[in-house]
Amino acid sequence: MKSYLLRRKLPWPDSRTLEVARFVGNGVLATGIHFAILTFGIEVLHIPSAGLANFIAAFFGITASFLGNRYFVFRSRSEQIWVQAKSFACLYATIACFHAALLLVCTDWLKFDFRVSFVFATCLQIIISYIGNRFFVFTH
């Protein structure tokens, strides 16, 4: 297929474009895992607290995100897994605080609809997550 694209003078995606595509796919998969486990916890296991069910599901979703980023997105095994896991946890804790602060400011103080604030904060979270993972956690 690559030779066909070269003959047709169509651009072949560069490695950074493919990395971003893998990052997005990994994020969708991790979110799906999070949501599936949340739903399973509430509807099948009948966990009485959505907050507790979400906390449990978030653990699995974040773990899937970490493993996907390490082995599929950034393909970075130069550091020990525990070193990367610690950096990943620090990054995601920082991002969670940033996300919460943005919701506080945008929704509680500036009185934007919480859904608008959530989408805005999530878009920034995705950008920060990619940059943080690329240059802080999974350095090549």
Short mmCIF file of N, CA and C in Angstrom, two decimals:
data_model
loop_
_atom_site.label_atom_id
_atom_site.label_comp_id
_atom_site.label_asym_id
_atom_site.label_seq_id
_atom_site.Cartn_x
_atom_site.Cartn_y
_atom_site.Cartn_z
N MET A 1 0.83 -1.19 0.00
CA MET A 1 0.00 0.00 0.00
C MET A 1 0.87 1.24 0.00
N LYS A 2 1.97 1.21 0.75
CA LYS A 2 2.83 2.38 0.81
C LYS A 2 3.37 2.72 -0.58
N SER A 3 3.75 1.70 -1.36
CA SER A 3 4.26 1.97 -2.71
C SER A 3 3.18 2.58 -3.58
N TYR A 4 1.93 2.16 -3.41
CA TYR A 4 0.83 2.77 -4.15
C TYR A 4 0.71 4.25 -3.80
N LEU A 5 0.79 4.57 -2.51
CA LEU A 5 0.69 5.97 -2.09
C LEU A 5 1.85 6.79 -2.62
N LEU A 6 3.04 6.20 -2.66
CA LEU A 6 4.19 6.92 -3.19
C LEU A 6 4.03 7.18 -4.68
N ARG A 7 3.53 6.19 -5.43
CA ARG A 7 3.30 6.37 -6.86
C ARG A 7 2.27 7.45 -7.12
N ARG A 8 1.26 7.50 -6.28
CA ARG A 8 0.18 8.47 -6.45
C ARG A 8 0.54 9.84 -5.87
N LYS A 9 1.71 9.92 -5.27
CA LYS A 9 2.21 11.16 -4.64
C LYS A 9 1.28 11.67 -3.53
N LEU A 10 0.68 10.72 -2.84
CA LEU A 10 -0.13 11.05 -1.69
C LEU A 10 0.77 11.04 -0.46
N PRO A 11 0.51 11.90 0.49
CA PRO A 11 1.38 11.92 1.67
C PRO A 11 1.19 10.69 2.53
N TRP A 12 2.27 10.06 2.91
CA TRP A 12 2.25 8.95 3.85
C TRP A 12 2.34 9.55 5.24
N PRO A 13 1.50 9.16 6.17
CA PRO A 13 1.57 9.76 7.51
C PRO A 13 2.95 9.58 8.14
N ASP A 14 3.45 10.65 8.73
CA ASP A 14 4.75 10.55 9.40
C ASP A 14 4.57 9.89 10.76
N SER A 15 5.69 9.60 11.41
CA SER A 15 5.64 8.84 12.66
C SER A 15 4.91 9.62 13.76
N ARG A 16 5.01 10.93 13.78
CA ARG A 16 4.32 11.72 14.81
C ARG A 16 2.81 11.67 14.60
N THR A 17 2.37 11.74 13.36
CA THR A 17 0.93 11.64 13.06
C THR A 17 0.39 10.28 13.49
N LEU A 18 1.14 9.24 13.20
CA LEU A 18 0.72 7.90 13.61
C LEU A 18 0.71 7.77 15.13
N GLU A 19 1.68 8.40 15.80
CA GLU A 19 1.73 8.36 17.26
C GLU A 19 0.50 9.04 17.85
N VAL A 20 0.12 10.19 17.31
CA VAL A 20 -1.07 10.90 17.79
C VAL A 20 -2.31 10.06 17.55
N ALA A 21 -2.40 9.42 16.39
CA ALA A 21 -3.55 8.55 16.10
C ALA A 21 -3.61 7.39 17.09
N ARG A 22 -2.46 6.80 17.38
CA ARG A 22 -2.43 5.71 18.36
C ARG A 22 -2.83 6.23 19.75
N PHE A 23 -2.40 7.44 20.10
CA PHE A 23 -2.75 8.06 21.39
C PHE A 23 -4.26 8.22 21.50
N VAL A 24 -4.89 8.72 20.45
CA VAL A 24 -6.34 8.91 20.45
C VAL A 24 -7.04 7.55 20.57
N GLY A 25 -6.60 6.57 19.79
CA GLY A 25 -7.20 5.24 19.86
C GLY A 25 -7.05 4.61 21.23
N ASN A 26 -5.88 4.77 21.82
CA ASN A 26 -5.64 4.24 23.18
C ASN A 26 -6.56 4.94 24.18
N GLY A 27 -6.73 6.23 24.03
CA GLY A 27 -7.62 6.96 24.94
C GLY A 27 -9.06 6.52 24.82
N VAL A 28 -9.51 6.26 23.59
CA VAL A 28 -10.87 5.78 23.38
C VAL A 28 -11.03 4.39 24.01
N LEU A 29 -10.06 3.53 23.82
CA LEU A 29 -10.12 2.18 24.41
C LEU A 29 -10.12 2.25 25.94
N ALA A 30 -9.23 3.06 26.51
CA ALA A 30 -9.17 3.18 27.98
C ALA A 30 -10.47 3.75 28.53
N THR A 31 -11.05 4.71 27.83
CA THR A 31 -12.34 5.28 28.25
C THR A 31 -13.44 4.23 28.18
N GLY A 32 -13.40 3.41 27.13
CA GLY A 32 -14.38 2.34 27.00
C GLY A 32 -14.26 1.33 28.13
N ILE A 33 -13.04 0.99 28.49
CA ILE A 33 -12.81 0.08 29.62
C ILE A 33 -13.35 0.69 30.90
N HIS A 34 -13.03 1.95 31.13
CA HIS A 34 -13.51 2.67 32.32
C HIS A 34 -15.04 2.61 32.37
N PHE A 35 -15.68 2.98 31.25
CA PHE A 35 -17.14 3.03 31.23
C PHE A 35 -17.75 1.63 31.38
N ALA A 36 -17.17 0.64 30.75
CA ALA A 36 -17.70 -0.73 30.84
C ALA A 36 -17.63 -1.25 32.28
N ILE A 37 -16.53 -0.99 32.95
CA ILE A 37 -16.39 -1.45 34.34
C ILE A 37 -17.30 -0.65 35.26
N LEU A 38 -17.45 0.63 35.00
CA LEU A 38 -18.39 1.45 35.78
C LEU A 38 -19.80 0.89 35.63
N THR A 39 -20.21 0.62 34.41
CA THR A 39 -21.55 0.09 34.15
C THR A 39 -21.72 -1.29 34.81
N PHE A 40 -20.72 -2.14 34.67
CA PHE A 40 -20.75 -3.47 35.29
C PHE A 40 -20.88 -3.35 36.82
N GLY A 41 -20.13 -2.43 37.39
CA GLY A 41 -20.17 -2.25 38.84
C GLY A 41 -21.52 -1.79 39.35
N ILE A 42 -22.14 -0.90 38.60
CA ILE A 42 -23.43 -0.36 39.03
C ILE A 42 -24.58 -1.31 38.71
N GLU A 43 -24.59 -1.84 37.48
CA GLU A 43 -25.75 -2.61 37.03
C GLU A 43 -25.68 -4.10 37.36
N VAL A 44 -24.48 -4.67 37.45
CA VAL A 44 -24.37 -6.11 37.71
C VAL A 44 -23.99 -6.38 39.17
N LEU A 45 -22.95 -5.70 39.63
CA LEU A 45 -22.51 -5.90 41.01
C LEU A 45 -23.34 -5.10 42.01
N HIS A 46 -24.12 -4.16 41.53
CA HIS A 46 -24.99 -3.31 42.35
C HIS A 46 -24.21 -2.56 43.44
N ILE A 47 -23.07 -2.02 43.05
CA ILE A 47 -22.31 -1.18 43.98
C ILE A 47 -23.19 0.03 44.28
N PRO A 48 -23.48 0.30 45.54
CA PRO A 48 -24.47 1.32 45.88
C PRO A 48 -24.02 2.76 45.62
N SER A 49 -22.74 2.97 45.49
CA SER A 49 -22.23 4.32 45.29
C SER A 49 -21.63 4.45 43.89
N ALA A 50 -22.15 5.38 43.10
CA ALA A 50 -21.60 5.64 41.78
C ALA A 50 -20.17 6.16 41.90
N GLY A 51 -19.92 6.93 42.95
CA GLY A 51 -18.57 7.44 43.18
C GLY A 51 -17.57 6.31 43.41
N LEU A 52 -17.94 5.34 44.23
CA LEU A 52 -17.07 4.19 44.49
C LEU A 52 -16.90 3.35 43.23
N ALA A 53 -18.00 3.11 42.52
CA ALA A 53 -17.93 2.34 41.28
C ALA A 53 -17.03 3.04 40.26
N ASN A 54 -17.14 4.36 40.19
CA ASN A 54 -16.31 5.13 39.26
C ASN A 54 -14.84 5.08 39.68
N PHE A 55 -14.57 5.14 40.96
CA PHE A 55 -13.19 5.07 41.45
C PHE A 55 -12.56 3.74 41.05
N ILE A 56 -13.29 2.66 41.23
CA ILE A 56 -12.79 1.33 40.85
C ILE A 56 -12.58 1.27 39.33
N ALA A 57 -13.56 1.75 38.58
CA ALA A 57 -13.47 1.73 37.12
C ALA A 57 -12.33 2.61 36.63
N ALA A 58 -12.12 3.75 37.27
CA ALA A 58 -11.04 4.65 36.87
C ALA A 58 -9.69 3.97 37.02
N PHE A 59 -9.52 3.20 38.07
CA PHE A 59 -8.27 2.47 38.26
C PHE A 59 -7.97 1.59 37.05
N PHE A 60 -8.98 0.85 36.57
CA PHE A 60 -8.78 -0.03 35.42
C PHE A 60 -8.57 0.77 34.13
N GLY A 61 -9.33 1.84 33.97
CA GLY A 61 -9.17 2.67 32.78
C GLY A 61 -7.80 3.33 32.72
N ILE A 62 -7.33 3.84 33.83
CA ILE A 62 -6.02 4.49 33.88
C ILE A 62 -4.91 3.46 33.69
N THR A 63 -5.07 2.26 34.25
CA THR A 63 -4.09 1.20 34.05
C THR A 63 -4.02 0.82 32.57
N ALA A 64 -5.17 0.69 31.94
CA ALA A 64 -5.19 0.38 30.50
C ALA A 64 -4.53 1.50 29.70
N SER A 65 -4.78 2.73 30.09
CA SER A 65 -4.16 3.87 29.40
C SER A 65 -2.64 3.83 29.53
N PHE A 66 -2.16 3.56 30.73
CA PHE A 66 -0.72 3.48 30.96
C PHE A 66 -0.08 2.38 30.11
N LEU A 67 -0.65 1.19 30.18
CA LEU A 67 -0.08 0.07 29.42
C LEU A 67 -0.15 0.32 27.92
N GLY A 68 -1.25 0.88 27.46
CA GLY A 68 -1.37 1.21 26.04
C GLY A 68 -0.36 2.25 25.61
N ASN A 69 -0.16 3.27 26.45
CA ASN A 69 0.83 4.30 26.13
C ASN A 69 2.25 3.72 26.11
N ARG A 70 2.53 2.88 27.07
CA ARG A 70 3.89 2.31 27.16
C ARG A 70 4.20 1.37 25.99
N TYR A 71 3.28 0.47 25.69
CA TYR A 71 3.58 -0.57 24.72
C TYR A 71 3.09 -0.29 23.30
N PHE A 72 2.09 0.56 23.14
CA PHE A 72 1.49 0.76 21.83
C PHE A 72 1.71 2.17 21.29
N VAL A 73 1.46 3.19 22.10
CA VAL A 73 1.52 4.56 21.60
C VAL A 73 2.97 5.03 21.47
N PHE A 74 3.68 5.06 22.58
CA PHE A 74 5.03 5.61 22.58
C PHE A 74 6.11 4.54 22.44
N ARG A 75 5.71 3.29 22.64
CA ARG A 75 6.63 2.15 22.50
C ARG A 75 7.94 2.42 23.22
N SER A 76 7.79 2.79 24.47
CA SER A 76 8.94 3.22 25.27
C SER A 76 9.20 2.24 26.40
N ARG A 77 10.29 1.54 26.28
CA ARG A 77 10.68 0.59 27.33
C ARG A 77 12.08 0.89 27.82
N SER A 78 12.56 2.10 27.57
CA SER A 78 13.93 2.44 27.98
C SER A 78 14.04 2.58 29.50
N GLU A 79 12.98 2.96 30.15
CA GLU A 79 12.94 3.06 31.61
C GLU A 79 12.22 1.84 32.17
N GLN A 80 12.49 1.52 33.42
CA GLN A 80 11.76 0.44 34.07
C GLN A 80 10.30 0.83 34.19
N ILE A 81 9.43 -0.17 34.16
CA ILE A 81 8.00 0.08 34.17
C ILE A 81 7.57 0.85 35.43
N TRP A 82 8.23 0.57 36.56
CA TRP A 82 7.84 1.23 37.82
C TRP A 82 8.21 2.71 37.80
N VAL A 83 9.31 3.05 37.16
CA VAL A 83 9.71 4.46 37.03
C VAL A 83 8.68 5.20 36.18
N GLN A 84 8.30 4.58 35.05
CA GLN A 84 7.30 5.21 34.19
C GLN A 84 5.94 5.27 34.87
N ALA A 85 5.58 4.24 35.61
CA ALA A 85 4.29 4.23 36.31
C ALA A 85 4.22 5.36 37.33
N LYS A 86 5.32 5.60 38.04
CA LYS A 86 5.35 6.69 39.02
C LYS A 86 5.19 8.05 38.33
N SER A 87 5.91 8.24 37.24
CA SER A 87 5.79 9.50 36.49
C SER A 87 4.38 9.67 35.93
N PHE A 88 3.82 8.57 35.42
CA PHE A 88 2.47 8.59 34.86
C PHE A 88 1.46 8.97 35.94
N ALA A 89 1.59 8.37 37.12
CA ALA A 89 0.67 8.67 38.22
C ALA A 89 0.78 10.13 38.63
N CYS A 90 1.99 10.66 38.69
CA CYS A 90 2.17 12.08 39.03
C CYS A 90 1.53 12.98 37.99
N LEU A 91 1.76 12.65 36.72
CA LEU A 91 1.16 13.43 35.63
C LEU A 91 -0.36 13.41 35.73
N TYR A 92 -0.95 12.23 35.90
CA TYR A 92 -2.40 12.14 35.93
C TYR A 92 -3.01 12.75 37.19
N ALA A 93 -2.31 12.71 38.30
CA ALA A 93 -2.79 13.40 39.50
C ALA A 93 -2.80 14.91 39.27
N THR A 94 -1.76 15.41 38.63
CA THR A 94 -1.68 16.84 38.31
C THR A 94 -2.79 17.24 37.35
N ILE A 95 -3.00 16.41 36.32
CA ILE A 95 -4.05 16.70 35.36
C ILE A 95 -5.43 16.68 36.02
N ALA A 96 -5.66 15.73 36.93
CA ALA A 96 -6.95 15.65 37.63
C ALA A 96 -7.20 16.92 38.45
N CYS A 97 -6.17 17.40 39.11
CA CYS A 97 -6.30 18.65 39.89
C CYS A 97 -6.57 19.83 38.96
N PHE A 98 -5.85 19.89 37.84
CA PHE A 98 -6.06 20.94 36.85
C PHE A 98 -7.49 20.90 36.32
N HIS A 99 -7.98 19.71 36.01
CA HIS A 99 -9.33 19.53 35.50
C HIS A 99 -10.36 20.02 36.52
N ALA A 100 -10.17 19.62 37.77
CA ALA A 100 -11.09 20.04 38.83
C ALA A 100 -11.05 21.55 39.03
N ALA A 101 -9.85 22.14 38.98
CA ALA A 101 -9.72 23.59 39.14
C ALA A 101 -10.41 24.34 38.00
N LEU A 102 -10.27 23.84 36.78
CA LEU A 102 -10.95 24.48 35.65
C LEU A 102 -12.46 24.41 35.81
N LEU A 103 -12.98 23.28 36.27
CA LEU A 103 -14.42 23.18 36.50
C LEU A 103 -14.87 24.14 37.60
N LEU A 104 -14.07 24.25 38.64
CA LEU A 104 -14.39 25.19 39.71
C LEU A 104 -14.48 26.61 39.17
N VAL A 105 -13.45 27.02 38.44
CA VAL A 105 -13.41 28.39 37.93
C VAL A 105 -14.51 28.63 36.90
N CYS A 106 -14.58 27.76 35.90
CA CYS A 106 -15.52 27.99 34.80
C CYS A 106 -16.99 27.82 35.21
N THR A 107 -17.27 26.83 36.03
CA THR A 107 -18.67 26.55 36.38
C THR A 107 -19.11 27.31 37.63
N ASP A 108 -18.32 27.17 38.70
CA ASP A 108 -18.75 27.76 39.97
C ASP A 108 -18.55 29.27 40.02
N TRP A 109 -17.44 29.73 39.51
CA TRP A 109 -17.14 31.16 39.60
C TRP A 109 -17.66 31.95 38.39
N LEU A 110 -17.43 31.44 37.18
CA LEU A 110 -17.83 32.18 35.98
C LEU A 110 -19.23 31.82 35.50
N LYS A 111 -19.83 30.83 36.11
CA LYS A 111 -21.22 30.41 35.88
C LYS A 111 -21.50 29.85 34.49
N PHE A 112 -20.49 29.23 33.85
CA PHE A 112 -20.73 28.52 32.61
C PHE A 112 -21.46 27.22 32.93
N ASP A 113 -22.20 26.70 31.97
CA ASP A 113 -22.83 25.40 32.12
C ASP A 113 -21.74 24.35 32.39
N PHE A 114 -22.00 23.43 33.29
CA PHE A 114 -20.97 22.45 33.66
C PHE A 114 -20.54 21.59 32.48
N ARG A 115 -21.46 21.35 31.55
CA ARG A 115 -21.10 20.54 30.38
C ARG A 115 -20.10 21.27 29.48
N VAL A 116 -20.28 22.55 29.32
CA VAL A 116 -19.33 23.35 28.53
C VAL A 116 -17.98 23.36 29.22
N SER A 117 -17.98 23.55 30.52
CA SER A 117 -16.74 23.55 31.29
C SER A 117 -16.05 22.20 31.20
N PHE A 118 -16.84 21.13 31.28
CA PHE A 118 -16.27 19.79 31.22
C PHE A 118 -15.60 19.53 29.87
N VAL A 119 -16.27 19.90 28.79
CA VAL A 119 -15.71 19.68 27.45
C VAL A 119 -14.43 20.50 27.28
N PHE A 120 -14.45 21.75 27.73
CA PHE A 120 -13.28 22.62 27.65
C PHE A 120 -12.11 22.02 28.45
N ALA A 121 -12.39 21.64 29.67
CA ALA A 121 -11.34 21.06 30.53
C ALA A 121 -10.82 19.75 29.95
N THR A 122 -11.70 18.94 29.40
CA THR A 122 -11.29 17.66 28.83
C THR A 122 -10.42 17.86 27.59
N CYS A 123 -10.75 18.83 26.75
CA CYS A 123 -9.91 19.13 25.58
C CYS A 123 -8.50 19.54 26.02
N LEU A 124 -8.42 20.41 27.01
CA LEU A 124 -7.11 20.80 27.53
C LEU A 124 -6.40 19.61 28.17
N GLN A 125 -7.15 18.77 28.85
CA GLN A 125 -6.59 17.59 29.49
C GLN A 125 -5.95 16.66 28.46
N ILE A 126 -6.60 16.47 27.33
CA ILE A 126 -6.06 15.60 26.28
C ILE A 126 -4.74 16.14 25.76
N ILE A 127 -4.69 17.44 25.52
CA ILE A 127 -3.46 18.07 25.01
C ILE A 127 -2.33 17.95 26.03
N ILE A 128 -2.63 18.28 27.27
CA ILE A 128 -1.62 18.21 28.34
C ILE A 128 -1.17 16.76 28.54
N SER A 129 -2.11 15.83 28.47
CA SER A 129 -1.78 14.42 28.64
C SER A 129 -0.82 13.95 27.56
N TYR A 130 -1.09 14.31 26.31
CA TYR A 130 -0.19 13.88 25.23
C TYR A 130 1.20 14.47 25.43
N ILE A 131 1.27 15.75 25.67
CA ILE A 131 2.57 16.42 25.84
C ILE A 131 3.30 15.85 27.05
N GLY A 132 2.60 15.68 28.16
CA GLY A 132 3.22 15.14 29.37
C GLY A 132 3.72 13.73 29.19
N ASN A 133 2.89 12.90 28.54
CA ASN A 133 3.31 11.52 28.30
C ASN A 133 4.49 11.47 27.33
N ARG A 134 4.43 12.27 26.30
CA ARG A 134 5.48 12.25 25.27
C ARG A 134 6.83 12.72 25.80
N PHE A 135 6.83 13.80 26.58
CA PHE A 135 8.09 14.41 26.98
C PHE A 135 8.47 14.19 28.43
N PHE A 136 7.56 13.66 29.26
CA PHE A 136 7.87 13.49 30.67
C PHE A 136 7.88 12.01 31.08
N VAL A 137 6.89 11.25 30.62
CA VAL A 137 6.75 9.87 31.08
C VAL A 137 7.46 8.89 30.15
N PHE A 138 7.16 8.98 28.86
CA PHE A 138 7.66 7.99 27.90
C PHE A 138 8.70 8.62 26.97
N THR A 139 9.73 9.15 27.54
CA THR A 139 10.77 9.79 26.74
C THR A 139 11.55 8.73 25.98
N HIS A 140 11.99 9.09 24.81
CA HIS A 140 12.76 8.15 23.98
C HIS A 140 14.23 8.43 24.13
#
